[in-house]
GROMACS .gro file of C-alpha atoms in nm:
model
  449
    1UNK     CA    1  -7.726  -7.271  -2.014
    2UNK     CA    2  -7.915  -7.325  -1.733
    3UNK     CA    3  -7.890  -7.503  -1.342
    4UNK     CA    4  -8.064  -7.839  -1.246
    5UNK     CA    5  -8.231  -7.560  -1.000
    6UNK     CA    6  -8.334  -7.293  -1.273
    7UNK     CA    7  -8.506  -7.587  -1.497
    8UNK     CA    8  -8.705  -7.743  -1.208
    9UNK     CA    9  -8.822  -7.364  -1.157
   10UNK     CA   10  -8.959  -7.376  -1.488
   11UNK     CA   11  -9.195  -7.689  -1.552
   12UNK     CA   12  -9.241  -7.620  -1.908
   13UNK     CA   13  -8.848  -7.712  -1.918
   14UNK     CA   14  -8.902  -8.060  -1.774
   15UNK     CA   15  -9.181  -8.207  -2.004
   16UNK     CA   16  -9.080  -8.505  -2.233
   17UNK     CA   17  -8.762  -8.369  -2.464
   18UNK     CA   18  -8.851  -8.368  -2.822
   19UNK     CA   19  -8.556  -8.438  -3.061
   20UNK     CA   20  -8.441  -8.130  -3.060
   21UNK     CA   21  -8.319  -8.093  -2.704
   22UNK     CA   22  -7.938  -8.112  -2.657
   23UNK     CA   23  -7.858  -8.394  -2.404
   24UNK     CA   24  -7.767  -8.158  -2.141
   25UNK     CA   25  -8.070  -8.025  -2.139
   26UNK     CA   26  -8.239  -8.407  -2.027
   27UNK     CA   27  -7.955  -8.455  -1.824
   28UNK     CA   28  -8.077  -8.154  -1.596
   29UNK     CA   29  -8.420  -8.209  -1.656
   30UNK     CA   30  -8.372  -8.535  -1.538
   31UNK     CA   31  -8.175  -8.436  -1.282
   32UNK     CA   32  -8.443  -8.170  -1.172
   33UNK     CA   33  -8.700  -8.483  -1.166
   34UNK     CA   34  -8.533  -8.682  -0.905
   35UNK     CA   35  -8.412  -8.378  -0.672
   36UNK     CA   36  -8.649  -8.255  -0.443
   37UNK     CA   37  -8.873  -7.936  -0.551
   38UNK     CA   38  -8.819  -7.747  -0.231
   39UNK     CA   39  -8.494  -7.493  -0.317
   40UNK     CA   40  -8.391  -7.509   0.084
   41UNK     CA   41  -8.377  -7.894   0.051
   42UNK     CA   42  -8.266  -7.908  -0.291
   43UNK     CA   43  -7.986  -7.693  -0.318
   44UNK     CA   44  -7.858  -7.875   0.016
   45UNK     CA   45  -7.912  -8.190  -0.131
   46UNK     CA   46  -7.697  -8.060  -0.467
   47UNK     CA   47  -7.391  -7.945  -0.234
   48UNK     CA   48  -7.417  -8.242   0.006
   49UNK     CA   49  -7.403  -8.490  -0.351
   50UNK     CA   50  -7.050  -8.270  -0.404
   51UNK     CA   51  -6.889  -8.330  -0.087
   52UNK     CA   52  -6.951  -8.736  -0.071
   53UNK     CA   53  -6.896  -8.718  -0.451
   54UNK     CA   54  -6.521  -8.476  -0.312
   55UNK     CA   55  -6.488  -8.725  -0.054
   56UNK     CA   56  -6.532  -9.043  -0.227
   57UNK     CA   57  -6.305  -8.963  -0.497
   58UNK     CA   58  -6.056  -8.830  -0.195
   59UNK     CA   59  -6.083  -9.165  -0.014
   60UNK     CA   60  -5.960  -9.293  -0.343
   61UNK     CA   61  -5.637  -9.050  -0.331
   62UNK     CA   62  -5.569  -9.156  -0.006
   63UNK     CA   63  -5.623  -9.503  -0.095
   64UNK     CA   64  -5.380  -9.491  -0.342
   65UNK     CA   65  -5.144  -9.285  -0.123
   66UNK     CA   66  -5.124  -9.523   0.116
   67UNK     CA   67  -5.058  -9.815  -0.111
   68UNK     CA   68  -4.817  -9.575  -0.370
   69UNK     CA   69  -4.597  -9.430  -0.024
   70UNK     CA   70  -4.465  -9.567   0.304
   71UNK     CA   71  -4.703  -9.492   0.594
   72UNK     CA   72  -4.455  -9.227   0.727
   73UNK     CA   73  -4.471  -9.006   0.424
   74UNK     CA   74  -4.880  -9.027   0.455
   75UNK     CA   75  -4.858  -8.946   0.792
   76UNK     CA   76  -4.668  -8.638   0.775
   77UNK     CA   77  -4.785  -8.527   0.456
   78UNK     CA   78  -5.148  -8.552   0.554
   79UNK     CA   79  -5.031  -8.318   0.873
   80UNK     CA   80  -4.875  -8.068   0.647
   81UNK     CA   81  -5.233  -8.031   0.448
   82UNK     CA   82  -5.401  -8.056   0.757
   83UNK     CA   83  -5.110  -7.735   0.940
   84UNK     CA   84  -5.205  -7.581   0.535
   85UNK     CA   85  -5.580  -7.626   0.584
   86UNK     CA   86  -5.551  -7.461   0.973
   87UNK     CA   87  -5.391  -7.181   0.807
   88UNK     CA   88  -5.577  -7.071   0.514
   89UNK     CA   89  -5.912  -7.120   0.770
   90UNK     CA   90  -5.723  -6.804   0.975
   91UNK     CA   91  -5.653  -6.696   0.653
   92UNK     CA   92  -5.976  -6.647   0.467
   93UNK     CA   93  -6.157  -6.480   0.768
   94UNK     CA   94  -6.433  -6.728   0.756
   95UNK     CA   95  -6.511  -6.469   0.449
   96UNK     CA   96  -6.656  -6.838   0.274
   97UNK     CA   97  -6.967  -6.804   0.510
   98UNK     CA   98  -6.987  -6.431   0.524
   99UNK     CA   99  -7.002  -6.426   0.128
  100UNK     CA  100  -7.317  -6.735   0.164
  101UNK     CA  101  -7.470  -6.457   0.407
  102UNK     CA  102  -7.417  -6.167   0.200
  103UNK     CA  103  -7.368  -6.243  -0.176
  104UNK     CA  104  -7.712  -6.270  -0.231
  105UNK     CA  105  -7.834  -5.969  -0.124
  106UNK     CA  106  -7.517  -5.730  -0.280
  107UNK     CA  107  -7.678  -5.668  -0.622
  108UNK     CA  108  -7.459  -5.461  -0.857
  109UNK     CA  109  -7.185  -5.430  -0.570
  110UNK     CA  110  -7.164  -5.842  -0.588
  111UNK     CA  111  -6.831  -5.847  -0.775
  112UNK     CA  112  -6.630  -5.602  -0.616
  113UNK     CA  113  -6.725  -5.751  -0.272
  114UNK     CA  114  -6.634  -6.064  -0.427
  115UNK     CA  115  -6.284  -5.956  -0.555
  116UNK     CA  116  -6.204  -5.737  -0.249
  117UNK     CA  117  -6.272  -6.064   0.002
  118UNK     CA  118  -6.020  -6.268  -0.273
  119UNK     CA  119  -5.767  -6.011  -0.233
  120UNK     CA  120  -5.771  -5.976   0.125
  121UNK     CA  121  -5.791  -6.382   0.202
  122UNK     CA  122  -5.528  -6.431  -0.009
  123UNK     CA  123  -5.293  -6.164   0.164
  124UNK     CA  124  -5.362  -6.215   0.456
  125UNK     CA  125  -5.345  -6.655   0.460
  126UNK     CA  126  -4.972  -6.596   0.298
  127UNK     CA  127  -4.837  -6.406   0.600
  128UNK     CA  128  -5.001  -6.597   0.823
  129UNK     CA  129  -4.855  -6.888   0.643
  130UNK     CA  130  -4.493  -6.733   0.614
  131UNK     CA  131  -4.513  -6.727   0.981
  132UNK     CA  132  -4.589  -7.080   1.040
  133UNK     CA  133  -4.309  -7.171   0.865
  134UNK     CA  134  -4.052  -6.966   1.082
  135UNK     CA  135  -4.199  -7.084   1.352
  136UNK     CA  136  -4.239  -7.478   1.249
  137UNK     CA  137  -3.950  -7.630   1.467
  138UNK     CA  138  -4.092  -7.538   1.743
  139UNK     CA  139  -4.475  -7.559   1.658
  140UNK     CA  140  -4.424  -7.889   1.506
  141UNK     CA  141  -4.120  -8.032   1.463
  142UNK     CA  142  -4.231  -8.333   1.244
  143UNK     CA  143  -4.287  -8.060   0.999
  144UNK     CA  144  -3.947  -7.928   1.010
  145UNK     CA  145  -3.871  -7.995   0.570
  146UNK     CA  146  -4.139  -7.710   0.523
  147UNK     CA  147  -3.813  -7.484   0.578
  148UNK     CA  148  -3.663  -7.570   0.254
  149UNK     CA  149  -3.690  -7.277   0.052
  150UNK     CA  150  -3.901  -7.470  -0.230
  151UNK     CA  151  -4.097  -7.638  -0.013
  152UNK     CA  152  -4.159  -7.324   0.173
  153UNK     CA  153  -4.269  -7.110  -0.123
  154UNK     CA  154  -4.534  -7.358  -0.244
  155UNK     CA  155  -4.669  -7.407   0.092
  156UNK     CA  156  -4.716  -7.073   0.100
  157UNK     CA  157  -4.895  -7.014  -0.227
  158UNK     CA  158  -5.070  -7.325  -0.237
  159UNK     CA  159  -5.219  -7.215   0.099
  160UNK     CA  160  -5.308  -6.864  -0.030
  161UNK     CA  161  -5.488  -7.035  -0.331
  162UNK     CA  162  -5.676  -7.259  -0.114
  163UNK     CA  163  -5.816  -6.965   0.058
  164UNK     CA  164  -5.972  -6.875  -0.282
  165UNK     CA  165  -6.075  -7.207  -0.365
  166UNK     CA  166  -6.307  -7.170  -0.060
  167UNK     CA  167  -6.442  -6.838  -0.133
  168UNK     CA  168  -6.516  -6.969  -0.456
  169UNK     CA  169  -6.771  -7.254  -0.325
  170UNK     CA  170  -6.935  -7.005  -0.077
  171UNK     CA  171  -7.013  -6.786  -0.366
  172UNK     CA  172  -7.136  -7.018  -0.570
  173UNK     CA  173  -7.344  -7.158  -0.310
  174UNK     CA  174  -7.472  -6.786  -0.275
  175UNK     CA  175  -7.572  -6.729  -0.573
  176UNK     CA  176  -7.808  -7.059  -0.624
  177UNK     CA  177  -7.552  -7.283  -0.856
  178UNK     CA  178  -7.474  -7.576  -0.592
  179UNK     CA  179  -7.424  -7.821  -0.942
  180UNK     CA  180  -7.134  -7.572  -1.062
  181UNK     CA  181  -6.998  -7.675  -0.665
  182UNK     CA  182  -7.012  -8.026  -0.782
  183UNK     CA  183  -6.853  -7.995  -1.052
  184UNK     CA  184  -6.537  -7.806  -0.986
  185UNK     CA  185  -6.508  -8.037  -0.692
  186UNK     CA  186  -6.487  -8.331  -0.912
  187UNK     CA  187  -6.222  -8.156  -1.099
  188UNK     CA  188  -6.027  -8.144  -0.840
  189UNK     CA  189  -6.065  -8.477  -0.688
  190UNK     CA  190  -5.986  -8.652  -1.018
  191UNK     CA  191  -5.705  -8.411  -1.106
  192UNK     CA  192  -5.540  -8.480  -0.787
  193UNK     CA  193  -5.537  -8.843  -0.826
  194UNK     CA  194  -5.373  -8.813  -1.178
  195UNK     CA  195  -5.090  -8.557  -1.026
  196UNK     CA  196  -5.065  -8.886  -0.744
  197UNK     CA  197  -4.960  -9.127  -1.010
  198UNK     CA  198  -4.761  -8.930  -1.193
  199UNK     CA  199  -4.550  -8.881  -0.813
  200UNK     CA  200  -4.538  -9.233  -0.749
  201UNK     CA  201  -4.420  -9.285  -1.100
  202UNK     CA  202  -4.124  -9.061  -1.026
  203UNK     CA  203  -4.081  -9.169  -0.703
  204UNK     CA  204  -4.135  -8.777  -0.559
  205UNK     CA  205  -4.164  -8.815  -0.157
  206UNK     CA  206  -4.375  -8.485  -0.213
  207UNK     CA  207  -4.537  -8.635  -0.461
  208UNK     CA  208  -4.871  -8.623  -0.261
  209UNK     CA  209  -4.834  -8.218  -0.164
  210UNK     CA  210  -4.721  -8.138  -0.507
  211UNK     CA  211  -5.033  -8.340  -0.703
  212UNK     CA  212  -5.289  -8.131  -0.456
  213UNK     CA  213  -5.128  -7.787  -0.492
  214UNK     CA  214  -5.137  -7.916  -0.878
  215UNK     CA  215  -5.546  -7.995  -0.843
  216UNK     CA  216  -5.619  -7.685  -0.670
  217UNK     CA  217  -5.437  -7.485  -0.980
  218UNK     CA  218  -5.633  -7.597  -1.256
  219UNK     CA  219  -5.946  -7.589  -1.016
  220UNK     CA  220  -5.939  -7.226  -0.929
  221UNK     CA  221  -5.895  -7.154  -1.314
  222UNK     CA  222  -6.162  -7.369  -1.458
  223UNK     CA  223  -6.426  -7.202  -1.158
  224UNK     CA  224  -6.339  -6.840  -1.163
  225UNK     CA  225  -6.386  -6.831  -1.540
  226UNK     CA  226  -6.695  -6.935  -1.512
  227UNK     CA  227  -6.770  -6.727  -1.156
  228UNK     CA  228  -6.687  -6.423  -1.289
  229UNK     CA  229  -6.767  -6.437  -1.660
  230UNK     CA  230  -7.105  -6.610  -1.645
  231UNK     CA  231  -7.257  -6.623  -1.258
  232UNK     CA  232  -7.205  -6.324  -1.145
  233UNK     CA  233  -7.287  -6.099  -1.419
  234UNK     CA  234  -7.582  -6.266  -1.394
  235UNK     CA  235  -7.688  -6.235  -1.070
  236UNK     CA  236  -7.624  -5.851  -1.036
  237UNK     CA  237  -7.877  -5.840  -1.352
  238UNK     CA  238  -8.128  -6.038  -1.208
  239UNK     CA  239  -8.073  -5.829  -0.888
  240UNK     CA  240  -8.027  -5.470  -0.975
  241UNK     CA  241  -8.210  -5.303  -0.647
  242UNK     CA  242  -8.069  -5.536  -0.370
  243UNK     CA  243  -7.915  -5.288  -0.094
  244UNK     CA  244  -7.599  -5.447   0.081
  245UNK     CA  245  -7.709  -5.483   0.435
  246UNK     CA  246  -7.571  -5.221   0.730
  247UNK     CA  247  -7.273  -5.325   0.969
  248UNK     CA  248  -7.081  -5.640   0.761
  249UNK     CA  249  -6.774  -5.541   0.935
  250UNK     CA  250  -6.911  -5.628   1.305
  251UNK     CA  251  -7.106  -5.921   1.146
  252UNK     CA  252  -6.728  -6.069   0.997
  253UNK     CA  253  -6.527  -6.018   1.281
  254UNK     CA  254  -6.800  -6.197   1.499
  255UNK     CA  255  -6.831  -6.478   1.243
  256UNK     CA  256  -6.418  -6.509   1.236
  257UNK     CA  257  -6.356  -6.459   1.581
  258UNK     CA  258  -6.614  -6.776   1.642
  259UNK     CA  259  -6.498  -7.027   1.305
  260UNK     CA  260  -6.124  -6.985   1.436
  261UNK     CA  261  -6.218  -7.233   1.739
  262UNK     CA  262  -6.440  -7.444   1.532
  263UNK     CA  263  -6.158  -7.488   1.293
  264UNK     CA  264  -5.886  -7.522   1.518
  265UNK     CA  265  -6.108  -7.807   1.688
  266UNK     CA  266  -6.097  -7.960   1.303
  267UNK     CA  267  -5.738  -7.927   1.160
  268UNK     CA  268  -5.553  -7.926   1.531
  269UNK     CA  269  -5.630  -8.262   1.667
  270UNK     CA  270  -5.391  -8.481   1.377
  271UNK     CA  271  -5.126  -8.259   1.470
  272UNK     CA  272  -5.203  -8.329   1.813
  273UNK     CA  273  -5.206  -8.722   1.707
  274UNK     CA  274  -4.857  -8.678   1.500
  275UNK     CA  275  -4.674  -8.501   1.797
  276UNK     CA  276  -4.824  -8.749   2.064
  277UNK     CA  277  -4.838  -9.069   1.915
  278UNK     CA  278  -4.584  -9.062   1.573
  279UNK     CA  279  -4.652  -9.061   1.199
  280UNK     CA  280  -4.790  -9.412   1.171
  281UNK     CA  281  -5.108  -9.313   1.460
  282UNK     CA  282  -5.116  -8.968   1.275
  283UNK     CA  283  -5.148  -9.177   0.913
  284UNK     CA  284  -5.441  -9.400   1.070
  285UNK     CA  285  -5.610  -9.178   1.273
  286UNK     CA  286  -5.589  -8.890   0.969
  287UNK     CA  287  -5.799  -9.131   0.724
  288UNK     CA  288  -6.063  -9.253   1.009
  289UNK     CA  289  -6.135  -8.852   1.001
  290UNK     CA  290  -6.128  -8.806   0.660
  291UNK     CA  291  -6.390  -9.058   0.598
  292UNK     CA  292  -6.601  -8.971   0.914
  293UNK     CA  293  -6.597  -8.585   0.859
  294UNK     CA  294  -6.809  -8.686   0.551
  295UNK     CA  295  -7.129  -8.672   0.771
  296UNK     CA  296  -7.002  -8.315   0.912
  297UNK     CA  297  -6.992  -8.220   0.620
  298UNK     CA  298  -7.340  -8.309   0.524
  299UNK     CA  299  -7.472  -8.117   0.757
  300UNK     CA  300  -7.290  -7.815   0.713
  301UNK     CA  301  -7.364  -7.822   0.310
  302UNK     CA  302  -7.775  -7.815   0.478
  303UNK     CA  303  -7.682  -7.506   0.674
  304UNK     CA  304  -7.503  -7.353   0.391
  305UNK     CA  305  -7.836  -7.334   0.177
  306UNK     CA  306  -8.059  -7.265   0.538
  307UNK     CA  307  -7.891  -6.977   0.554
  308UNK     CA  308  -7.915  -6.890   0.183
  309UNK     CA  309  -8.284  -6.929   0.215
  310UNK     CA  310  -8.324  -6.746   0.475
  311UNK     CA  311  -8.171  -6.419   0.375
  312UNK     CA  312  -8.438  -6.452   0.086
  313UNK     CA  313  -8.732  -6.510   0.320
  314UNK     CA  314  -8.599  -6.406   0.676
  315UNK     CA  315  -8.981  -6.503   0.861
  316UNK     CA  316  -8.889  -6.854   0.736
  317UNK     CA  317  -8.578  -6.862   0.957
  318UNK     CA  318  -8.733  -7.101   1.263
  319UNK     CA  319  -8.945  -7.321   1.004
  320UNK     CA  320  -8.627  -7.367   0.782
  321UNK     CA  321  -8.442  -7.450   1.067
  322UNK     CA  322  -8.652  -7.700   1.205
  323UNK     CA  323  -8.660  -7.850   0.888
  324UNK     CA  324  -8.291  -7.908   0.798
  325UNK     CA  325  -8.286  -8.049   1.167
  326UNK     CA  326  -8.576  -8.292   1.103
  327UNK     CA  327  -8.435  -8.372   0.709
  328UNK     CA  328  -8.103  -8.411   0.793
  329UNK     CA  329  -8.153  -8.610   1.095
  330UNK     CA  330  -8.289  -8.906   0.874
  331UNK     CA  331  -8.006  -8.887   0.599
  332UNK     CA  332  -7.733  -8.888   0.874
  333UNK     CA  333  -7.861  -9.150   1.113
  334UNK     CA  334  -7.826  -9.386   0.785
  335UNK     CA  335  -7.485  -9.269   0.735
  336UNK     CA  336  -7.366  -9.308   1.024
  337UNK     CA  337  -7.524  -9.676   1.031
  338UNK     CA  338  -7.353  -9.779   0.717
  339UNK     CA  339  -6.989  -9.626   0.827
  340UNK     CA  340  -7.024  -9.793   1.218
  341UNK     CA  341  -7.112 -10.146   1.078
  342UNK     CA  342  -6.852 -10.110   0.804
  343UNK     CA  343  -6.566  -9.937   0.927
  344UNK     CA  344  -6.349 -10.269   0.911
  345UNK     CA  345  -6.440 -10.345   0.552
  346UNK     CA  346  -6.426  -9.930   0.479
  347UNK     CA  347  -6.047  -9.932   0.644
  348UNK     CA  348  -5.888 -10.262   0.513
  349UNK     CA  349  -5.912 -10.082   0.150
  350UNK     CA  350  -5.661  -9.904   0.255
  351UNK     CA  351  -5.408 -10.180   0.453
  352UNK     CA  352  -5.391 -10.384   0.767
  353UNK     CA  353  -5.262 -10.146   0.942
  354UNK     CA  354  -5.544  -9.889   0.918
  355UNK     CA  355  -5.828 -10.124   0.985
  356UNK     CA  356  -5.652 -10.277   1.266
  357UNK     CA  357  -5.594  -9.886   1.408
  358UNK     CA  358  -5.870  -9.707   1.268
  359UNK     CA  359  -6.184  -9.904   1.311
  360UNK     CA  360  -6.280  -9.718   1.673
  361UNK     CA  361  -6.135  -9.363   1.601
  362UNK     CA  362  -6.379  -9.397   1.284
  363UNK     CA  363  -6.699  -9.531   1.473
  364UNK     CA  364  -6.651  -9.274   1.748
  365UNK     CA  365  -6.654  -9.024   1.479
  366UNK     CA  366  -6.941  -9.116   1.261
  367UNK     CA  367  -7.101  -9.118   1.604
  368UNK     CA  368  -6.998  -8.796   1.702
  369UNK     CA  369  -7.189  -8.661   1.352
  370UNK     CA  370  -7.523  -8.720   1.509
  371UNK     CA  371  -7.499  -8.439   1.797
  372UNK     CA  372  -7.274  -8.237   1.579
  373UNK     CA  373  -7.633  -8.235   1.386
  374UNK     CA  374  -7.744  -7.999   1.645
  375UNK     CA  375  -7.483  -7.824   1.696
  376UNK     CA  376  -7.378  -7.721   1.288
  377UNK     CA  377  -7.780  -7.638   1.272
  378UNK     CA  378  -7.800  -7.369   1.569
  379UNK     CA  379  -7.477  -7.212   1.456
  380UNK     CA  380  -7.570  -7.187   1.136
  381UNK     CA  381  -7.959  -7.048   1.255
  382UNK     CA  382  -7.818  -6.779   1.461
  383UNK     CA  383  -7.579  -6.662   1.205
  384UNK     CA  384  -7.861  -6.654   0.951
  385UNK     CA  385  -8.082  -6.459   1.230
  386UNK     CA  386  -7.773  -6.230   1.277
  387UNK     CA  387  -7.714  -6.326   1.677
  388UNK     CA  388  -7.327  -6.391   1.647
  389UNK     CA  389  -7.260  -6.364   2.024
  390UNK     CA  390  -7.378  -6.725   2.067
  391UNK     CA  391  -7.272  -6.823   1.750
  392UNK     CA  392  -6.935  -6.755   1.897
  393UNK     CA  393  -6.965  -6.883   2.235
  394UNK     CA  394  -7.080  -7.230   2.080
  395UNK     CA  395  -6.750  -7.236   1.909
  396UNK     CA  396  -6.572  -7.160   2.169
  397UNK     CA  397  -6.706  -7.397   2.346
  398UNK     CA  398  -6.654  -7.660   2.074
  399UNK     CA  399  -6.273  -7.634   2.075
  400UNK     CA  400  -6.251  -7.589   2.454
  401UNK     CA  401  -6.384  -7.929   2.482
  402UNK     CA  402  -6.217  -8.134   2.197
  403UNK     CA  403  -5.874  -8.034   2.253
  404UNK     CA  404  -5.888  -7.984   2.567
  405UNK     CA  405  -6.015  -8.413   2.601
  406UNK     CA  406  -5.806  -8.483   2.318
  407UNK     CA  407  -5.514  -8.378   2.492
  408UNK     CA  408  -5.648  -8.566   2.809
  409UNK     CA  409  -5.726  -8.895   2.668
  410UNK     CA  410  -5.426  -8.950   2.408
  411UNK     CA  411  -5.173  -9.093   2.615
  412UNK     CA  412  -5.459  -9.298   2.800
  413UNK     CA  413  -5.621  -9.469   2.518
  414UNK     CA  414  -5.424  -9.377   2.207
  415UNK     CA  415  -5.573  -9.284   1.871
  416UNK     CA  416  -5.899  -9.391   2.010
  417UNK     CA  417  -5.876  -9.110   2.233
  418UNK     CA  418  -5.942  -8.850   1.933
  419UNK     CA  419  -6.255  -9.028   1.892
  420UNK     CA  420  -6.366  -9.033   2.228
  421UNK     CA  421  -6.241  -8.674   2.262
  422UNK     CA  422  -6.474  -8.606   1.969
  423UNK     CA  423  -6.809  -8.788   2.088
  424UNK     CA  424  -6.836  -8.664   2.414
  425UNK     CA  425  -6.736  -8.260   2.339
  426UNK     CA  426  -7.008  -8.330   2.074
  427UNK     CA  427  -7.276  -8.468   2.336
  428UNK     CA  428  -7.181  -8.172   2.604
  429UNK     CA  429  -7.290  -7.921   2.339
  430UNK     CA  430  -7.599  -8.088   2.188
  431UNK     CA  431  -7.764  -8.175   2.494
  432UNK     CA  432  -7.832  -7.839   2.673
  433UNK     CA  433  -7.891  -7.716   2.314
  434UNK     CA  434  -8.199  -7.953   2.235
  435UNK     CA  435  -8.301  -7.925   2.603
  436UNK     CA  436  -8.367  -7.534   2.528
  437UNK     CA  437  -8.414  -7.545   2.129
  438UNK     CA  438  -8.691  -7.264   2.200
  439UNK     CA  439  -8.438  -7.031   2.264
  440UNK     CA  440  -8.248  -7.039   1.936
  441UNK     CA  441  -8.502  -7.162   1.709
  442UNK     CA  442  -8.699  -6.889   1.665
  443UNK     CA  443  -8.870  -6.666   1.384
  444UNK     CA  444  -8.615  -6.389   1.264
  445UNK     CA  445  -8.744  -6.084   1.149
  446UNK     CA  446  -8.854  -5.991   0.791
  447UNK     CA  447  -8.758  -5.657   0.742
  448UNK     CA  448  -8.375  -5.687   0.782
  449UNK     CA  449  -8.150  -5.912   0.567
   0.00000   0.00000   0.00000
């Protein structure tokens, strides 16, 4: 079988199918039509369709969450993914991006450094996570049921899995399939919203923790089957004399050290919003950010295959970079259009409550996309041109600012405060980077991957 990406490769694939051809095979070739030609743009495109396909579907679990359970139970349960997201990011190492940096370039050593960064996420995210919980009173009181031995066990292990489930996107993304990221996405958006039901039918109060942990189950089965029986076999054949580059420990401890502040900026501030303002703020301001980190998202899907690219053609770094800036630019500034003019409409799906609450946390947001633009694109350039002390410092900086305003403006201007936090750390950051873009966006060398 072959990728939407393979068959647009080959244009004796996409001529007019004869009878013969299996439906599949138009599907792709059809598929390969409409996508662009360019792999950088393509593949980008391919993984950006999965997260607002991820995210659509996952505005419809939420949706139903917050019509299926009181506002209280979304609140906190939306926190405890959020504390369980936190933890498997300090978990996996940032080893997602390092395996999109490296993957392609490990040849017959591909699976092993596959396994080995499975193993070692998945270690080290449970301890971390056994941690959290003896420490949740005082961390975050709200979350105090995640001492209950049950609860506490598949907190643990669901949080360990998710560390895998990330891996498992980076290398796919690695290794060119960006449509096998779409689909095991899909399977565990729509899986999750069956487990949902079949909660609310039983009238679980975990019922929304239990149907994700269920998702993310038959997800990580369904992908590493095919990961390790199909793609990678495959790509150690098709890359036999690839040399694994020098010095990958320095390069991951750089790249962790810097994605621990950019995720803390990420999973930290609804925690923030539940221990400030209650569950009900925490519930509203918790779906305004799952709806507006759609457009981050975006952008960091375009980096994802930049950096890809790059390690294939490293003198392309500046002109790829450029690029994704100038490409992406256009897609979000329509986004971001559509989400600010219908946040109200967007929001009332979902009750009242939320529209009333949400409408200016979500604006602020989807506004806060556009300089995160510049921001996702120079981290993600230096880290493909190997520079990781800025890479860090940006994120650093990142953090600094949005928790640092968050925690300013909360008690000023409520859940709007998030947003405002948000917009302006964003702006702080992008300005001074577009003023001197020469500095970062610059031709990498050739010779070293």
């Amino acid at each position: 079988m072959h990728t939407a990406q393979e068959t647009a490769d080959r244009p004796e694939d996409t001529a007019t199918p004869d009878r013969g051809r299996s439906l599949t095979t138009v599907v792709r070739a059809g598929i390969a039509r409409v996508l662009p030609s360019e792999p950088l743009v393509r593949n980008g495109h391919l993984l950006a369709v999965g997260s607002l396909v991820n995210a659509g579907v996952g505005a419809v679990f939420w949706l139903f969450a917050a019509h299926w359970y009181d506002d209280e139970v979304v609140g906190v349960s939306y926190s405890a993914l959020s504390a369980s997201l936190l933890l498997a990011n300090i978990g996996q190492l940032n080893l997602n991006d390092f395996l999109i940096r490296f993957l392609p370039c490990s040849g017959r050593q591909t699976r092993k450094l596959l396994l080995t960064c499975y193993a070692v996420t998945a270690s080290w995210s449970a301890l971390v996570c056994l941690v959290f919980v003896l420490l949740v009173p005082a961390l975050s009181p709200e979350l105090a049921f995640l001492r209950d031995p049950l609860v506490a066990v598949w907190f643990v292990a669901a949080t360990a899995a998710y560390t895998i489930f990330v891996l498992q996107d980076g290398a796919l993304t690695a290794m060119r399939r960006p449509g096998w990221v779409v689909a095991e996405n899909m399977v565990f958006a729509f899986v999750k919203i069956l487990l949902l039901a079949g909660g609310a039918f039983l009238a679980l109060r975990t019922g929304i923790l239990l149907s994700w942990a269920g998702a993310l189950l038959v997800s990580l089965l369904v992908a590493n089957c095919l990961l390790l029986r199909w793609a990678v076999p495959r790509h150690e054949r098709e890359h036999p004399d690839a040399v694994r580059p020098p010095r990958l420990l320095s390069y991951a401890a750089a790249d962790y050290a810097g994605s621990l502040f950019r995720m803390a900026a990420y999973t930290l501030v609804p925690l923030m919003v539940l221990n400030a303002l209650g569950a009900k703020q925490s519930a509203y301001f918790s779906l305004a950010w799952i709806i507006g980190y759609v457009l981050f998202l975006v952008v960091r899907n375009m980096g994802s295959s930049l950096v890809v690219e790059v390690v294939r053609r490293p003198e392309r770094l500046a002109e790829h970079g450029a690029r994704v800036l100038r490409h992406s630019g256009m897609m979000l500034a329509a986004g971001v259009a559509v989400i600010v003019a219908g946040a109200p409409w967007i929001l009332e799906l979902f009750g009242p409550g939320y529209a009333e609450h949400g409408t200016t946390p979500l604006r602020l947001l989807a506004l806060a996309a556009l300089p995160n633009l510049v921001f996702s694109v120079a981290v993600d350039v230096l880290r493909a041109g190997r520079r990781m002390r800025p890479v860090v410092g940006l994120q650093i900086a990142l953090c600094v600012l949005v928790l640092g305003l968050v925690q300013l403006l909360l008690p000023v201007l409520g859940v709007s405060g998030a947003g405002v936090a948000w917009l302006a750390a964003e702006c702080l950051i992008a300005a001074p980077l577009l003023i001197w873009r020469s500095r970062w966006l610059v031709p990498a060398s050739g010779s070293t991957p």
